[in-house]
XYZ file of C-alpha atoms in Angstrom:
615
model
C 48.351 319.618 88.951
C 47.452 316.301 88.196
C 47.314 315.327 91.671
C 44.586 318.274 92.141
C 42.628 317.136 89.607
C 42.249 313.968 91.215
C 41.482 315.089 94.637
C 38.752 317.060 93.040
C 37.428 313.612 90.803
C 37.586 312.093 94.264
C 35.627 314.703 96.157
C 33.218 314.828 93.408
C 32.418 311.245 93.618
C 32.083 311.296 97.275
C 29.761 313.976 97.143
C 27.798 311.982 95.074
C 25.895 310.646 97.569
C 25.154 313.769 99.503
C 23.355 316.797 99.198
C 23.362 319.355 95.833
C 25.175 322.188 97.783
C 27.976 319.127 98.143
C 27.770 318.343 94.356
C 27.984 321.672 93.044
C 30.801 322.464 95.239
C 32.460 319.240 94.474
C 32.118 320.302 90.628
C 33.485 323.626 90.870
C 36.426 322.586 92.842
C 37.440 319.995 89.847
C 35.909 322.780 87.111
C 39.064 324.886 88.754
C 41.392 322.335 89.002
C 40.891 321.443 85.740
C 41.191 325.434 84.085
C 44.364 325.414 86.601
C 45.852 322.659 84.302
C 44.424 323.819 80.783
C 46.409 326.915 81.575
C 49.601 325.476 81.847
C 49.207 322.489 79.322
C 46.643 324.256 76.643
C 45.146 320.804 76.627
C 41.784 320.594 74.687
C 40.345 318.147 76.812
C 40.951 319.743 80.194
C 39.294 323.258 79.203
C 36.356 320.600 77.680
C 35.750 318.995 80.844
C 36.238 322.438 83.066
C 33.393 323.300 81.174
C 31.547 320.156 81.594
C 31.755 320.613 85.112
C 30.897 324.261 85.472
C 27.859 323.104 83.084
C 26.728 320.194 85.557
C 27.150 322.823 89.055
C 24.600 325.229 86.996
C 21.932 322.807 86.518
C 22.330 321.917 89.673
C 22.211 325.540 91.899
C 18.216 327.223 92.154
C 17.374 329.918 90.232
C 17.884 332.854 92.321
C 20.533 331.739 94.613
C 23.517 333.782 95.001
C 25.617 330.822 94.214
C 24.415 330.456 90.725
C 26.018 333.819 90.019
C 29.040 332.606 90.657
C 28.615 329.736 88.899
C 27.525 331.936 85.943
C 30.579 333.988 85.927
C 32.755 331.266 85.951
C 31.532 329.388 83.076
C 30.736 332.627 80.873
C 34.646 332.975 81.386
C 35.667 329.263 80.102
C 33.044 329.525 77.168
C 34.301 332.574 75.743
C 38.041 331.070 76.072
C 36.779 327.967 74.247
C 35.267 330.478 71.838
C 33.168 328.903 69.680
C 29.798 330.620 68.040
C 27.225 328.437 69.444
C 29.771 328.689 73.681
C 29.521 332.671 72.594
C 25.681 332.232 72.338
C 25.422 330.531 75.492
C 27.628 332.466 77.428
C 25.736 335.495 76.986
C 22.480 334.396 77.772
C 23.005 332.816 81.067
C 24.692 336.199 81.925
C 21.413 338.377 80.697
C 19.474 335.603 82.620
C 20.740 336.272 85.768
C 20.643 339.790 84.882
C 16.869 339.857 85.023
C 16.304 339.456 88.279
C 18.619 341.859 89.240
C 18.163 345.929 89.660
C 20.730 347.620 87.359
C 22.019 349.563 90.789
C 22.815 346.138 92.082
C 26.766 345.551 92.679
C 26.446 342.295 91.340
C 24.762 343.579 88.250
C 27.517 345.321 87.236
C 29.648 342.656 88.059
C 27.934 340.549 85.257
C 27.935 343.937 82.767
C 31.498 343.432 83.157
C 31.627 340.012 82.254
C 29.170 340.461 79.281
C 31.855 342.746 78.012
C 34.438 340.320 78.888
C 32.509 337.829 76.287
C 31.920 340.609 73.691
C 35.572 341.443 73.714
C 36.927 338.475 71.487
C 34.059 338.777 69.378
C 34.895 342.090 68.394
C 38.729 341.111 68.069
C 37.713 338.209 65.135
C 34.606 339.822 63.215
C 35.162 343.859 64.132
C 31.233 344.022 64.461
C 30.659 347.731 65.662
C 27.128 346.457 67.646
C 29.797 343.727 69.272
C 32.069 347.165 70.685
C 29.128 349.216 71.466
C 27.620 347.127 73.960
C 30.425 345.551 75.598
C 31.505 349.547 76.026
C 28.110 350.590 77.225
C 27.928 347.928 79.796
C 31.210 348.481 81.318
C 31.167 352.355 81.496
C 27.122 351.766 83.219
C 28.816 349.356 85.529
C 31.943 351.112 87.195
C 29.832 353.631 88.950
C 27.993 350.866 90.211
C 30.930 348.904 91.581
C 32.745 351.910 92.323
C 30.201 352.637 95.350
C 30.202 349.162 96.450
C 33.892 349.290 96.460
C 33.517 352.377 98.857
C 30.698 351.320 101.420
C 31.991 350.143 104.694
C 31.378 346.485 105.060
C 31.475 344.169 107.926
C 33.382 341.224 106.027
C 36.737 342.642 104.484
C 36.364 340.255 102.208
C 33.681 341.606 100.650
C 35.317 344.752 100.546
C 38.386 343.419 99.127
C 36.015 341.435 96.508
C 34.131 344.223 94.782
C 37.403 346.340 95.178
C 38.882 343.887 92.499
C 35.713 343.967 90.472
C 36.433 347.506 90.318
C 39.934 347.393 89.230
C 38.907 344.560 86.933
C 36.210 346.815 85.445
C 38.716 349.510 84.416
C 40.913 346.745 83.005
C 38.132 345.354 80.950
C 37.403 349.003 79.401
C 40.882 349.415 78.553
C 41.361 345.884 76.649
C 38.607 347.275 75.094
C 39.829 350.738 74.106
C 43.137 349.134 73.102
C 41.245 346.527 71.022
C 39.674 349.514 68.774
C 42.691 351.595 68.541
C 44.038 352.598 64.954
C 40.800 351.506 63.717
C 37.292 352.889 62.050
C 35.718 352.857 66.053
C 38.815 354.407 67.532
C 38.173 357.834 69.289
C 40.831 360.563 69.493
C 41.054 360.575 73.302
C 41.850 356.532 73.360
C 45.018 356.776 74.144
C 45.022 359.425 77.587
C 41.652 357.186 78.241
C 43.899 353.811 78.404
C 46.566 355.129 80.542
C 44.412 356.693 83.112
C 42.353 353.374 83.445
C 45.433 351.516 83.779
C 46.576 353.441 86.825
C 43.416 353.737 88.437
C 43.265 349.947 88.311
C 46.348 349.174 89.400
C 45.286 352.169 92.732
C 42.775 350.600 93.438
C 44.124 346.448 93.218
C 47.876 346.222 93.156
C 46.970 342.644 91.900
C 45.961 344.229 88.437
C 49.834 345.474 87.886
C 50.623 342.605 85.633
C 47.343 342.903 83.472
C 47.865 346.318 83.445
C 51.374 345.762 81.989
C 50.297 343.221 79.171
C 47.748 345.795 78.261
C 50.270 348.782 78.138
C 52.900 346.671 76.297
C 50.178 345.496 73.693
C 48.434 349.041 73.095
C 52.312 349.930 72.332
C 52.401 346.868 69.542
C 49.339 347.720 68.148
C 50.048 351.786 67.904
C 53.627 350.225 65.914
C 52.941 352.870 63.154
C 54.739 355.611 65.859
C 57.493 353.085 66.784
C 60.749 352.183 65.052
C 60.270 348.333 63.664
C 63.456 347.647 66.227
C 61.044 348.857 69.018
C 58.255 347.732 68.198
C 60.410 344.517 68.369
C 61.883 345.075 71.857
C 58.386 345.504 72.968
C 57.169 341.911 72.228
C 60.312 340.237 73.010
C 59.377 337.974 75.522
C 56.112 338.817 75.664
C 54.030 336.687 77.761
C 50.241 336.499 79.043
C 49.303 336.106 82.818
C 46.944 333.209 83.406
C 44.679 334.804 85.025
C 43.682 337.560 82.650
C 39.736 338.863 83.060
C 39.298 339.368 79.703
C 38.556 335.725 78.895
C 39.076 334.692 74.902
C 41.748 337.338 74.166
C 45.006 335.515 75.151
C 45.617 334.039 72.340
C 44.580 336.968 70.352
C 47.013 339.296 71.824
C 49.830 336.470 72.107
C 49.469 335.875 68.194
C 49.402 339.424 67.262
C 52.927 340.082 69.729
C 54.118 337.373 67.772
C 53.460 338.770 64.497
C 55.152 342.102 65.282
C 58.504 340.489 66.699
C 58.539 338.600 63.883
C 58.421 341.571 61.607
C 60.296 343.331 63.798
C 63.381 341.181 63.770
C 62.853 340.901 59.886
C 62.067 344.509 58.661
C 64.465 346.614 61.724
C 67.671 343.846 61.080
C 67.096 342.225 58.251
C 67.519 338.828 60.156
C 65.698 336.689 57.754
C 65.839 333.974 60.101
C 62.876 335.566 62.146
C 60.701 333.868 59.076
C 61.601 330.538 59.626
C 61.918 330.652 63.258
C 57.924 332.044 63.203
C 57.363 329.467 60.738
C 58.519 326.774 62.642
C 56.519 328.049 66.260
C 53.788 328.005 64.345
C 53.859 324.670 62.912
C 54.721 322.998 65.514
C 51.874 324.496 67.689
C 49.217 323.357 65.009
C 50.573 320.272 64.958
C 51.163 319.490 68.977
C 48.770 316.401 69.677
C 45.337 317.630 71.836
C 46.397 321.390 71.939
C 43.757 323.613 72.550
C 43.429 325.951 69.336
C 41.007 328.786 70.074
C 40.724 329.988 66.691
C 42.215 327.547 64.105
C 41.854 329.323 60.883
C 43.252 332.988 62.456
C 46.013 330.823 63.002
C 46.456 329.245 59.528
C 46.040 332.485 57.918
C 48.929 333.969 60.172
C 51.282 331.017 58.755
C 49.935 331.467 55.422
C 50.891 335.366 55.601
C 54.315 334.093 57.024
C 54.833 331.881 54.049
C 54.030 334.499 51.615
C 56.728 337.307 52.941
C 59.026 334.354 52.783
C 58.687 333.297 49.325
C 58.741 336.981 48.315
C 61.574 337.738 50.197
C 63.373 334.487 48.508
C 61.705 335.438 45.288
C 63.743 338.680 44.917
C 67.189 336.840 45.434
C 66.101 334.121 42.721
C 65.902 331.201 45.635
C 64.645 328.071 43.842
C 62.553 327.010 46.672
C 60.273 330.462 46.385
C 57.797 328.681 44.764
C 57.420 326.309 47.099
C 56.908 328.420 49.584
C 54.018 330.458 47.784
C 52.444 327.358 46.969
C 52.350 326.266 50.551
C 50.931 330.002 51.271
C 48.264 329.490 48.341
C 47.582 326.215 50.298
C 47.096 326.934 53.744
C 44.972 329.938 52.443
C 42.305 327.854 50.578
C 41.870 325.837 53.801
C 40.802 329.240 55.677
C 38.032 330.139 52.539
C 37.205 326.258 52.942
C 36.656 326.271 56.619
C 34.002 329.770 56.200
C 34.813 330.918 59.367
C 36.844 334.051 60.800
C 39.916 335.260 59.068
C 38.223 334.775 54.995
C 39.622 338.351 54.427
C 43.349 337.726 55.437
C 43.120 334.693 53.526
C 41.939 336.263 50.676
C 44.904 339.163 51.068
C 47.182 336.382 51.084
C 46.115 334.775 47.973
C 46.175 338.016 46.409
C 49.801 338.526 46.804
C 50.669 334.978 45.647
C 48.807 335.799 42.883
C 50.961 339.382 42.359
C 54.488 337.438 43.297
C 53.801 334.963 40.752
C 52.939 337.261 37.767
C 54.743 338.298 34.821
C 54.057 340.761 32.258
C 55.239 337.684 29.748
C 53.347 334.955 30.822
C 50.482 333.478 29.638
C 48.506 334.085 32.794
C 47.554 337.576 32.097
C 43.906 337.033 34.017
C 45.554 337.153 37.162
C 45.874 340.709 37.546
C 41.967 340.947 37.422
C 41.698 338.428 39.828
C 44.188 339.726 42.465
C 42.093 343.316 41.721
C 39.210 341.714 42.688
C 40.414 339.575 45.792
C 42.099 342.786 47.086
C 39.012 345.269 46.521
C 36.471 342.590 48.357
C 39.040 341.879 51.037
C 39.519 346.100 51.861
C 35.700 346.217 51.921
C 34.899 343.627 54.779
C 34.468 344.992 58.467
C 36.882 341.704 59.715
C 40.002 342.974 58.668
C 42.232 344.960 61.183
C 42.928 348.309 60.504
C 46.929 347.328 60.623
C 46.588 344.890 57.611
C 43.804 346.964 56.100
C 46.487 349.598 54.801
C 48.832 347.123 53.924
C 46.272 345.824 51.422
C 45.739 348.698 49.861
C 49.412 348.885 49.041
C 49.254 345.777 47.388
C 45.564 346.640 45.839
C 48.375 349.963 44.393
C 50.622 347.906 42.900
C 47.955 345.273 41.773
C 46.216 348.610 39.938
C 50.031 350.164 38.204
C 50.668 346.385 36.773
C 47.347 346.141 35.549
C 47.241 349.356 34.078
C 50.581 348.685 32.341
C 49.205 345.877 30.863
C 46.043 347.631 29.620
C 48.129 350.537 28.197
C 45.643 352.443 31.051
C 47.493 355.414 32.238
C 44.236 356.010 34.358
C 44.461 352.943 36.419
C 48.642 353.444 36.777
C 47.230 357.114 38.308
C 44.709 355.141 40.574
C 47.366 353.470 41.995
C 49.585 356.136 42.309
C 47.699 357.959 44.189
C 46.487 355.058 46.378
C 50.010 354.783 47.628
C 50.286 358.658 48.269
C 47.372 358.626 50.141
C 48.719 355.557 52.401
C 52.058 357.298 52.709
C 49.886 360.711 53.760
C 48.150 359.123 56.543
C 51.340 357.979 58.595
C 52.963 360.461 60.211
C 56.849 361.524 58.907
C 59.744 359.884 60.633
C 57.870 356.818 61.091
C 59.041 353.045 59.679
C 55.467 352.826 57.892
C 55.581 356.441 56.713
C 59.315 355.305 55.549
C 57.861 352.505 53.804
C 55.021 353.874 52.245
C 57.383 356.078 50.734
C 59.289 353.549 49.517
C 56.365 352.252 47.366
C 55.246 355.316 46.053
C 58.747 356.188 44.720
C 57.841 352.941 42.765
C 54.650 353.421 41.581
C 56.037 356.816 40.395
C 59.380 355.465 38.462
C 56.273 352.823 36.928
C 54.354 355.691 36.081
C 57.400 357.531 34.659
C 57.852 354.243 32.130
C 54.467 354.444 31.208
C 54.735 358.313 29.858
C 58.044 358.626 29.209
C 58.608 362.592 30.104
C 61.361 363.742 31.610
C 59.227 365.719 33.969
C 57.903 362.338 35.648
C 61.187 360.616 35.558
C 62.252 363.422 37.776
C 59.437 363.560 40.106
C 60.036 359.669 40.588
C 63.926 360.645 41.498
C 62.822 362.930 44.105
C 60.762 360.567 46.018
C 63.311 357.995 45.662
C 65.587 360.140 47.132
C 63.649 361.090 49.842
C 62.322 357.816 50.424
C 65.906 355.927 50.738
C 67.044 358.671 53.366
C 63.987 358.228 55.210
C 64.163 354.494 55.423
C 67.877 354.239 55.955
C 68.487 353.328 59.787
C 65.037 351.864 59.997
C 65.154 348.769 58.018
C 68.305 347.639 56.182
C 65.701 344.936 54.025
C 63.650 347.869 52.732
C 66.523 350.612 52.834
C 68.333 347.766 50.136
C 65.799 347.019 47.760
C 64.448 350.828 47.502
C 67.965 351.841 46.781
C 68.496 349.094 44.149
C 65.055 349.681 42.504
C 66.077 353.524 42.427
C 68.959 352.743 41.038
C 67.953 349.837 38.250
C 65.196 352.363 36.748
C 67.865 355.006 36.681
C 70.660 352.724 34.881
C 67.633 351.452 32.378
C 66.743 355.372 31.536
C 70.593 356.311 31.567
C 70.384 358.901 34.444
C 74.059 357.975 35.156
C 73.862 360.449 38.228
C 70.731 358.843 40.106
C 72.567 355.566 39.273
C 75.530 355.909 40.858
C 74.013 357.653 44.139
C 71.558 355.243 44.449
C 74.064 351.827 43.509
C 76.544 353.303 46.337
C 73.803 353.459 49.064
C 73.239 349.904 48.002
C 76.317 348.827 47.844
C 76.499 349.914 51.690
C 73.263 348.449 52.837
C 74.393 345.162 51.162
C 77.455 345.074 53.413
C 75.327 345.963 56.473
C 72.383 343.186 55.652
C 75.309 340.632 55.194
C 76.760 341.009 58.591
C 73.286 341.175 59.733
C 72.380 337.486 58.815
C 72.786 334.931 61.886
C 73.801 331.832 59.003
C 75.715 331.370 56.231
C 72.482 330.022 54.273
C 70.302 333.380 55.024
C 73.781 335.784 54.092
C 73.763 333.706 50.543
C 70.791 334.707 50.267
C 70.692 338.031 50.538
C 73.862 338.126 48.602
C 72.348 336.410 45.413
C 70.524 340.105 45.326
C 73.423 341.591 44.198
C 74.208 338.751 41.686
C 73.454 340.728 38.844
C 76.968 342.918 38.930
C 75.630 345.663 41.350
C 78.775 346.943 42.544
C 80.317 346.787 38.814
C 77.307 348.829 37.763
C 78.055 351.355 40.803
C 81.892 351.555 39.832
C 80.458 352.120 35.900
C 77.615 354.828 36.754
C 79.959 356.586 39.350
C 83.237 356.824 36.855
C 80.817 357.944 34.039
C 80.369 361.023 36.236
C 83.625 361.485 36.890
C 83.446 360.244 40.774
C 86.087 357.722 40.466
C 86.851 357.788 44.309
C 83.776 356.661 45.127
C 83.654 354.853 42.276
C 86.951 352.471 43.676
C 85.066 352.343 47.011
C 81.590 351.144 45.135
C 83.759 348.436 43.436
C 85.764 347.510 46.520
C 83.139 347.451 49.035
C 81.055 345.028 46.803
C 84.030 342.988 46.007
C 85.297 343.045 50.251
C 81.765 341.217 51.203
C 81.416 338.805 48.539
C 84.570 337.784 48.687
C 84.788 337.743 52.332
C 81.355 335.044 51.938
C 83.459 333.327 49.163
C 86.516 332.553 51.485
C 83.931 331.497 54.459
C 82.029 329.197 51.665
C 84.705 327.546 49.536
C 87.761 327.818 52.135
C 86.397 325.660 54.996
C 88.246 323.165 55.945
C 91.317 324.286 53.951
C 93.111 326.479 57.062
C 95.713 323.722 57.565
C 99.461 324.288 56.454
C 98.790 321.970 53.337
C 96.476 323.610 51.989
C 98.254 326.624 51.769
C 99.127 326.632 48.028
C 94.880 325.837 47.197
C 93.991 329.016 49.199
C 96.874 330.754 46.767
C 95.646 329.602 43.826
C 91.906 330.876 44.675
C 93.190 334.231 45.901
C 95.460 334.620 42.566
C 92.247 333.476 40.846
C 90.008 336.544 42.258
C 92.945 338.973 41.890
C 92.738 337.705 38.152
C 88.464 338.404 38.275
C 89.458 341.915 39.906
C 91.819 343.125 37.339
C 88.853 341.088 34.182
C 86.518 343.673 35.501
C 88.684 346.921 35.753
C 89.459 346.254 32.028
C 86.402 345.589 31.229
C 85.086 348.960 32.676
C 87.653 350.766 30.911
C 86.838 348.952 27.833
C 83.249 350.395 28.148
C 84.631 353.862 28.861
C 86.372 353.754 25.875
C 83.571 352.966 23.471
C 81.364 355.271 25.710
C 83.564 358.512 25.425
C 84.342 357.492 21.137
């Protein structure tokens, strides 16, 4: 590549000295050369120069001239990659120049409609402006007819032919990317979906060269319609996930590649509990940011990503009591100041972000009460801006629920615990049964509903809050073993705290299960510590307790057993490294008699406790 970039310098300075036509050739053969090379490097500087040279070829080509067109076209398509408010603004009106002189019934017309939609497309991705979708919608569906009958008029030059057939199949493309773009959101329309599919196939009919677009476009409408897919699909789908070069839908690459990204992140995270997915994304993403000259097309969509990254992390090591948690949220708190500092795109998923450091970090004893009201706030303006995608939109009202239930705990508002109550109901309503989100949604409100149960105390409540714990924890088991985990344990801790022996033990032995599953699931010793510090707190003795106190003593030995089997079985992998040799036999017998001795502490002390229970 760079040995085409420098026959194209070369050329460029030999035309020089000859005529325009020469020079603006010259230029577009190194404007090419250089894009060629921006697409496999991401280099700033080459998709700077490409530009510079499309730039020079335009000034140089007549108004009028067919060539200019072209010329047009090709630098619309590297400004709107480049991306930037004032390359949008330019972009657009050199195509609505040309435009002018040009009857709407004219092939090449259309051809710039389409590319005006092309431009519009990003736009709408980043700020979700409906007048952005509109147009670049309206132009597109006034141009296919167009290019459609130029596709279908017998022509001399099979070129030609062969040229507007691929406007036309790039046309349909175009629409789609758009239609996919809108889906799930405020702009969607019912018929989307059958409207996406049919375009597809029609473009890849008419251009067999469109297959590969028309696959990225499938594959991504299936990531971005996740709330019908399994987290493990959804997954699947963006493994390996990769964007042709030569997409027509300049300015969306890197949209689509960081939102396939995102899911299989999640994915990996919330279908297998492989917490390693975190710091693998982490580390992707860091190291992009910070690669030397590399081309970043929207810089704080991309901090906000990490910052969202950082935030699930530090939650996630929050609940298992990881020192570094903290850290991590501060980092998240961090990176999202810089977005609100920068005043670009991406201010509301900052904002989200900082909300939910906010919420992680609170505690009904502190002294910073005046959070609460804050992360309200920060949640309520970040729901009500048109930026935010429809995906993370419900996810922030979840938080804004639980935001609402704490603050209306510490108000003593039973009002405001209601409000959020039904905020997650309504979430959970919206997704359809069977689903992960649906799963997960319920998961939440069988929360808000044991929080609502503390706040009135009746018996009535406490059993509502039950019932949608029960329902939740079947509906999420085989979907996520993260979420399936913690909704079992938080059914089970309110139920221990209220005495409801029963709920207890049902809920500690589908934890106790989970646990065992979520260990295994871990791909390093450091992430299956971690997920075993959640059960730190004498889970499985608490199962074995609730489960004898009901007089399931069977399952009870299996609840008891089953937690002692896998923390053990980490014990002996931890502290018996290195210790396999023949001499070291009579250390591994001393640790084995010494958690034979723990085993038999804990049966007495369980007994002791039935004792004084059944006095």
């Amino acid at each position: 590549m760079d040995t085409a970039v420098q026959v194209a310098q070369d050329r460029l300075s030999a035309a020089g000295r000859r005529s325009a036509a020469n020079q603006v050739a010259a230029l577009m053969a190194l404007c090419e050369a250089l894009q060629s090379r921006f697409l496999c490097r991401r280099t700033a500087d080459d998709l700077d120069l490409s530009i510079e040279a499309a730039a020079g070829a335009l000034k140089l080509v007549p108004r009028g001239r067919p060539e200019r067109r072209v010329v047009t076209l090709r630098l619309a398509g590297l400004l709107a990659t480049r991306g930037r408010p004032e390359d949008v603004e330019v972009a657009l009106g050199n195509l609505r120049r040309e435009q002018r002189s040009l009857r709407p019934d004219n092939p090449e017309h259309a051809v710039l409609d389409t590319m005006t939609a092309a431009v519009l497309t990003p736009q709408y991705q980043r700020y979700r402006r409906a007048e952005d979708l509109a147009e670049a919608v309206d132009r597109i569906e006034r141009a296919l007819p167009v290019i459609d009958r130029a596709s279908a008029a017998a022509r001399r030059d099979p070129r030609l032919t062969e040229a507007y057939a691929a406007a036309a199949s790039i046309a349909r493309s175009a629409l789609a990317a758009l239609l996919v773009s809108r889906a799930g959101g405020d702009h969607a329309d019912t018929g989307d979906d059958e409207r996406i599919h049919r375009l597809i196939e029609q473009a890849r009919r008419i251009s067999p060269d469109i297959a590969p677009v028309g696959d990225m476009l499938m594959r991504t409408h299936s990531l971005k319609s996740f709330e019908g897919n399994s987290a493990e699909e959804a997954a699947r789908l963006a493994a390996g996930f990769e964007l042709g070069d030569a997409l027509p839908f300049p300015g969306t690459n890197d949209a689509l590649a960081s939102a396939a990204r995102g899911v299989q992140a999640g994915g990996r995270y919330g279908s297998s509990g492989d917490l390693r997915s975190l710091d693998d994304a982490i580390q992707d993403f860091e190291a992009e940011m910070d690669a030397p000259g590399r081309f970043e097309s929207d810089r704080p969509s991309q901090l906000a990503s990490l910052a969202m990254l950082y935030q699930i992390r530090s939650r996630t090591k929050g609940i298992s009591g990881d020192p570094s948690a903290p850290a991590d949220r501060a980092q998240a708190e961090m990176l999202a100041n810089q977005v609100l500092g920068l005043g670009a795109g991406s201010q509301d998923e900052a904002r989200v972000v900082l909300a939910n450091c906010k919420l992680d970090g609170y505690r009904p004893d502190g002294p910073d009460q005046h959070v609460l009201d804050e992360v309200v706030t920060l949640l309520r303006r970040a729901i009500s801006g048109q930026a935010m995608a429809p995906q993370l939109r419900r996810a922030t009202r979840s938080s804004l629920a639980e935001a609402l239930i704490a603050k209306g705990f510490r108000d003593v508002d039973l009002a405001a615990v209601d409000e959020g109550v039904e905020l997650f109901r309504m979430i959970r309503d919206r997704y359809t049964p069977g689903t992960l989100p649906h799963a997960l949604a319920g998961c939440r409100l069988a929360v808000g509903l044991h929080m609502r149960a503390e706040a009135t105390g009746e018996t009535e409540d406490q059993l509502a809050a039950a019932a949608e714990s029960r329902r939740a924890v079947a509906e999420i088991s085989g979907k996520s073993l993260i979420w399936a985990y913690d909704a079992a344990v938080q059914w089970a801790d309110f139920s221990w705290g209220r005495e409801r022996m029963a709920d207890a033990g049902e809920a500690y032995l589908i934890a106790v299960d989970v646990l065992n599953r979520l260990v295994r699931a871990q791909l390093t010793r450091a992430m299956s510590e971690l997920v075993l510090a959640r059960a730190s707190h004498g889970m499985p003795a608490r199962a074995a307790y609730a489960l004898t106190r009901r007089g399931r003593l069977t399952e009870a030995v299996e609840a008891l057993e089953g937690g002692r089997a896998v923390l053990l079985s980490a014990a002996l992998e931890r502290d018996l490294v290195g210790l396999t040799a023949p001499e070291h036999a009579p250390v591994r017998e001393r640790y084995l008699r010494a958690v034979e001795r723990l085993r038999s502490l804990q049966d007495q002390a369980i007994q002791e406790q039935l004792a004084v229970e059944g006095a």
